[in-house]
CSV table of C-alpha atoms in Angstrom, one decimal:
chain,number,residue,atom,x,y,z
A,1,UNK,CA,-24.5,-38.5,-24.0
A,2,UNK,CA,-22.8,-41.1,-21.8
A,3,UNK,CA,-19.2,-40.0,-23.4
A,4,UNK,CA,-20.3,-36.4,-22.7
A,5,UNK,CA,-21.1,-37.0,-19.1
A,6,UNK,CA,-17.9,-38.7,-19.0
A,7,UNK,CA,-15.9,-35.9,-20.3
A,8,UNK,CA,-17.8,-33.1,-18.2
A,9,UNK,CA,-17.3,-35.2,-15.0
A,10,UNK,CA,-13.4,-35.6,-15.4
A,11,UNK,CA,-12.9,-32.0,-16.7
A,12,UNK,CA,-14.9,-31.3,-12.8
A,13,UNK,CA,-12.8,-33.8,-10.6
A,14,UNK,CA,-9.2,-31.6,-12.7
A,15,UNK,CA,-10.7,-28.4,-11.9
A,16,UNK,CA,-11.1,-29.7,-8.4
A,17,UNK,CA,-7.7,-31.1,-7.9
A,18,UNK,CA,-6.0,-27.8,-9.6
A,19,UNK,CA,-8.1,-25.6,-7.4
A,20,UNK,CA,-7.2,-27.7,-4.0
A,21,UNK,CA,-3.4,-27.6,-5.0
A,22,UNK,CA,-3.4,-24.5,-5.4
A,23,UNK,CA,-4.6,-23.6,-1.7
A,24,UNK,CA,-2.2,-26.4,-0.6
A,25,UNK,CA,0.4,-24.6,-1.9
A,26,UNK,CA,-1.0,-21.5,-0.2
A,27,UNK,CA,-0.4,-23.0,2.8
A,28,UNK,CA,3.1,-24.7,2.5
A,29,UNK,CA,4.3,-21.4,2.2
A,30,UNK,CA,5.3,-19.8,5.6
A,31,UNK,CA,5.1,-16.3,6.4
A,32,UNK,CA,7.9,-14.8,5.1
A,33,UNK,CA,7.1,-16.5,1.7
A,34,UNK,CA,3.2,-15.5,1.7
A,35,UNK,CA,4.7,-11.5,2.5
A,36,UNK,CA,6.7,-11.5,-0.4
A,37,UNK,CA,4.4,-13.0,-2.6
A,38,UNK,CA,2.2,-10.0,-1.8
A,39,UNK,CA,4.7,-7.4,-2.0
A,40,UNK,CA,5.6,-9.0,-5.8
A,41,UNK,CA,2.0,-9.8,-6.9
A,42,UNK,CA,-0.2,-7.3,-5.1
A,43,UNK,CA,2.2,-4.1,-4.0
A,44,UNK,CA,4.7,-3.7,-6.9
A,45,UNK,CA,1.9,-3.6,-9.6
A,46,UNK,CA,0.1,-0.6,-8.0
A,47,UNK,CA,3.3,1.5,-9.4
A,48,UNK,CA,2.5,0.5,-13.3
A,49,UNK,CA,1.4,3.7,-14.1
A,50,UNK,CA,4.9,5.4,-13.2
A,51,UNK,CA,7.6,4.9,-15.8
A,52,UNK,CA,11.0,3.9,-15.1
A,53,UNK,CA,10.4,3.9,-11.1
A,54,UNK,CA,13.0,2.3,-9.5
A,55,UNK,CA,11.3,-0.6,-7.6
A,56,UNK,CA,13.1,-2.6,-4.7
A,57,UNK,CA,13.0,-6.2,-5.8
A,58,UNK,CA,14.2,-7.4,-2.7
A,59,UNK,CA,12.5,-7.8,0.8
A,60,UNK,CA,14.8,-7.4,4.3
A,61,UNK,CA,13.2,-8.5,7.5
A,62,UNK,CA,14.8,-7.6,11.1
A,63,UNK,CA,13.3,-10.6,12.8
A,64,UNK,CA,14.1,-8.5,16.0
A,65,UNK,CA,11.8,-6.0,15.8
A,66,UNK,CA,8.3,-7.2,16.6
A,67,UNK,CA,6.8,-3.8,15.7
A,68,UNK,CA,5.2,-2.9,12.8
A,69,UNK,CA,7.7,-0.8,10.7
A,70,UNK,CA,8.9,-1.0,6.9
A,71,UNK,CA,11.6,1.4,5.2
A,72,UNK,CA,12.3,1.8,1.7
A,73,UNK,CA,16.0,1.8,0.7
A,74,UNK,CA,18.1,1.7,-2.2
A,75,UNK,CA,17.7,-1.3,-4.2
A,76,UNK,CA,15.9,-3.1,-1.0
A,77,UNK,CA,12.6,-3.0,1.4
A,78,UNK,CA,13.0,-3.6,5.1
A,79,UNK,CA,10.4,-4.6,7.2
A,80,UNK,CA,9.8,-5.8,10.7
A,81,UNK,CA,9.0,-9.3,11.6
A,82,UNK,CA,5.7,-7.7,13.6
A,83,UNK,CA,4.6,-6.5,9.6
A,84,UNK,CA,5.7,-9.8,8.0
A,85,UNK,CA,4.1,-11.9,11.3
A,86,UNK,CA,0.8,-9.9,11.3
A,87,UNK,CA,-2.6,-11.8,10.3
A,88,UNK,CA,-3.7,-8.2,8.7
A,89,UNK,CA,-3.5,-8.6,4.6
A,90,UNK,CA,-4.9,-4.9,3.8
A,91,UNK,CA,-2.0,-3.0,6.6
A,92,UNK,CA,0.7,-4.7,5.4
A,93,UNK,CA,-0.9,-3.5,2.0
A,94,UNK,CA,-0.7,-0.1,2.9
A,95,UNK,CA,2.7,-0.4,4.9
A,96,UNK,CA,4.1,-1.6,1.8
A,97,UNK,CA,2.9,0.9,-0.4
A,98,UNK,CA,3.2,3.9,1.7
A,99,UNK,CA,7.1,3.1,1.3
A,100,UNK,CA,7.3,2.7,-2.6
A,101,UNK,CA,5.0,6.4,-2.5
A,102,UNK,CA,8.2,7.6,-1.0
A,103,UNK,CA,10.0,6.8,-4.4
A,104,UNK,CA,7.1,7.4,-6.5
A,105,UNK,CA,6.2,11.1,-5.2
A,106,UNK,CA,8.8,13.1,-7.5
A,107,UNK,CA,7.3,10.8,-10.6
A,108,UNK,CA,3.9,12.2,-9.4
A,109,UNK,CA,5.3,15.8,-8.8
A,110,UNK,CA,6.5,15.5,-12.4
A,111,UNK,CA,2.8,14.4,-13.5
A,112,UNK,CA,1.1,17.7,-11.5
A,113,UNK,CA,3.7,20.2,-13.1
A,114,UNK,CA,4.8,21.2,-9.8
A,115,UNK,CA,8.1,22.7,-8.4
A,116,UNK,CA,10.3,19.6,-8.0
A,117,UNK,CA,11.3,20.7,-4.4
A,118,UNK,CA,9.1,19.8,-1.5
A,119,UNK,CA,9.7,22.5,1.0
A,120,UNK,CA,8.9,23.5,4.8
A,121,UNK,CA,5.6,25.1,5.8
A,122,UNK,CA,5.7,27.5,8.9
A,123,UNK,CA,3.9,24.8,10.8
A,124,UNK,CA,4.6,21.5,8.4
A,125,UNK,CA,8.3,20.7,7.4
A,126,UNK,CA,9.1,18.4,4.8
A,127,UNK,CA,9.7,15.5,6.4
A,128,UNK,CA,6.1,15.3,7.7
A,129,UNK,CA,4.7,16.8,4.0
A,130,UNK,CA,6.4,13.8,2.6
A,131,UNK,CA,4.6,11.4,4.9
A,132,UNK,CA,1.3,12.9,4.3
A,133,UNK,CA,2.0,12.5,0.4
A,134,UNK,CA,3.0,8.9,0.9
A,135,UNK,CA,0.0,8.2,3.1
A,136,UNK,CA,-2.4,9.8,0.5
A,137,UNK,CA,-0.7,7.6,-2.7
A,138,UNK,CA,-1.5,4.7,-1.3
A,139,UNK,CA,-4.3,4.9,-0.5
A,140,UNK,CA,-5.2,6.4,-4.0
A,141,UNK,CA,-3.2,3.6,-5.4
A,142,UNK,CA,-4.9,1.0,-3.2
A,143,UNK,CA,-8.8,2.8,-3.9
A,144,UNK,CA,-7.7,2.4,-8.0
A,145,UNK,CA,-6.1,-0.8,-8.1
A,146,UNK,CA,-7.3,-2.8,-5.0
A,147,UNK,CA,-10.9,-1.9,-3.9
A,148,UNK,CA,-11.5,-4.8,-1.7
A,149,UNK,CA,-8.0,-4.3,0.2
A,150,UNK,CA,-9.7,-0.4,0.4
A,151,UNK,CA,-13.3,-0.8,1.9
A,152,UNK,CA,-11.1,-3.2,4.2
A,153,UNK,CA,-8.5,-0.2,4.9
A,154,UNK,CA,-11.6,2.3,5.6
A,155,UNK,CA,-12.9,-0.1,8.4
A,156,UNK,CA,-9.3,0.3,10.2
A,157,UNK,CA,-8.3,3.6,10.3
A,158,UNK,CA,-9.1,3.9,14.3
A,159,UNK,CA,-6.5,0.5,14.1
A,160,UNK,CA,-4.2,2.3,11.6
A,161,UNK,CA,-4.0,5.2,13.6
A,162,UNK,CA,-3.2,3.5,16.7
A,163,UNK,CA,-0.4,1.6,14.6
A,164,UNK,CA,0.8,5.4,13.2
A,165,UNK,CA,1.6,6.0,16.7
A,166,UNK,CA,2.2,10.2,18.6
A,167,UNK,CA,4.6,11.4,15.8
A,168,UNK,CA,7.8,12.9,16.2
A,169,UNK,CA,10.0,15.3,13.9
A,170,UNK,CA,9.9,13.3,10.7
A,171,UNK,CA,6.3,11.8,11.2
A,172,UNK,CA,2.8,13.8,12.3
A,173,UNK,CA,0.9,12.2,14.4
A,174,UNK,CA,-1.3,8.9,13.6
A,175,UNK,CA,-4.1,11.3,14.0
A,176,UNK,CA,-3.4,13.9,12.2
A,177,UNK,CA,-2.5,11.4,9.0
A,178,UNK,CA,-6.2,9.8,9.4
A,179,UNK,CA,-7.2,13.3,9.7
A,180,UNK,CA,-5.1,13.8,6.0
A,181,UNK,CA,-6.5,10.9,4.7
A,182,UNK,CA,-10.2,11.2,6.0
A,183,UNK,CA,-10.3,14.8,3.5
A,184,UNK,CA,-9.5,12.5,0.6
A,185,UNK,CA,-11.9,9.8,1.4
A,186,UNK,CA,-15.0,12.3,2.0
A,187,UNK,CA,-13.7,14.9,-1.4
A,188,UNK,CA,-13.8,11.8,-3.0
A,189,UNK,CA,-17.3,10.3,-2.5
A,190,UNK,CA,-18.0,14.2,-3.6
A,191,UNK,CA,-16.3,13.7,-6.7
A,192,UNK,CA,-14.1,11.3,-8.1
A,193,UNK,CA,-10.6,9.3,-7.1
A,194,UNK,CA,-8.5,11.3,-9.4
A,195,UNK,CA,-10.3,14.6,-8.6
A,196,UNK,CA,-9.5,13.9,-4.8
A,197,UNK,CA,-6.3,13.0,-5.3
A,198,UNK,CA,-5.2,15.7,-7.9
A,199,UNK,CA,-6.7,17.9,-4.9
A,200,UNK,CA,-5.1,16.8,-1.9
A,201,UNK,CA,-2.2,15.9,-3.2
A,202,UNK,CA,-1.5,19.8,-4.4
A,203,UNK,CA,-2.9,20.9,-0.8
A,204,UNK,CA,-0.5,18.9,1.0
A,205,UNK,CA,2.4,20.3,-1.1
A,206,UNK,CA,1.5,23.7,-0.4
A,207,UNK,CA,0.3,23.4,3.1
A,208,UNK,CA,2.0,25.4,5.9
């Protein structure tokens, strides 16, 4: 019994030890380290379920701009200091992944049977249809994949939309994208994720 104690209490003092390295290590890393741990760990894997998508493996920051910005390029991410700096795990979540939607749509387009051209609406053009798109797969992604990071998402959307800024040519409005995103949220407490998302995504593509 002694021997068994023994054994029990050393196997408890290890598990200790492993679990305290482990958040020291956590916090050696700096910032830039602890983003791209995310992006490879937490971001990338919410693509799994789209073959032969071309993932950026590499992460650019412009330590000039203090905003909070990311842009998906060939072969490379690039994001803003103000993303990689900010104390706000589930946005940079969603920053992330609203870039790698961009690259993921046509693979989704495919998956719908839809026309493979995303076109103008009288009112929408495409530029702002393939935001919405983007906006919606990530959170989709992030509701499937990362539910905690979501209810977190959900209580920031008057934050998010004040980070999504007045819109311009490319990009509607912060809140007409909550607006977007709120008609997924409430379909799918109606329903289900993949029902909500089949739904709006198919709206969005053949919206005005």
């Amino acid at each position: 019994m002694k021997n068994m104690l023994l054994i029990l209490f050393i196997i408890g003092i290890a598990s200790s030890c492993n679990s305290n390295s482990t958040e020291d290590d956590q916090k050696t890393l700096t910032k830039e380290e602890q983003f791209i741990q995310l992006y490879t760990l937490e971001v990338v894997p919410l693509f799994d379920e789209y073959p032969d998508l071309n993932i950026p493996e590499e992460i650019q920051i412009d330590k000039k701009d203090l905003s909070v910005n990311a842009g998906a390029a060939f072969g490379y991410v690039e994001v803003s200091r103000g993303l990689v700096e900010l104390n706000d795990k589930a946005i940079q979540v969603f920053v992330l992944a609203h870039e790698l939607a961009h690259i993921a749509t046509l693979k989704q387009v495919e998956a719908f049977n839809l026309k493979s051209e995303l076109s103008s609406g009288s009112e929408t053009n495409d530029y702002k249809k393939a935001e919405y798109l983007a906006d919606l797969m990530a959170f989709y992604l992030i509701s499937k994949n990362e539910p905690k990071v979501y209810d977190l998402l959900v209580q920031k959307l008057v934050y998010l939309e004040d980070l999504l800024g007045s819109g311009d040519f490319t990009h509607p409005s912060g809140s007409s994208r909550i607006e977007s995103l709120m008609k997924y949220i409430k379909e799918m407490d109606k329903t289900s994720k993949e029902t909500a998302f089949s739904n709006r995504f198919r709206t969005i593509w053949s919206m005005n």
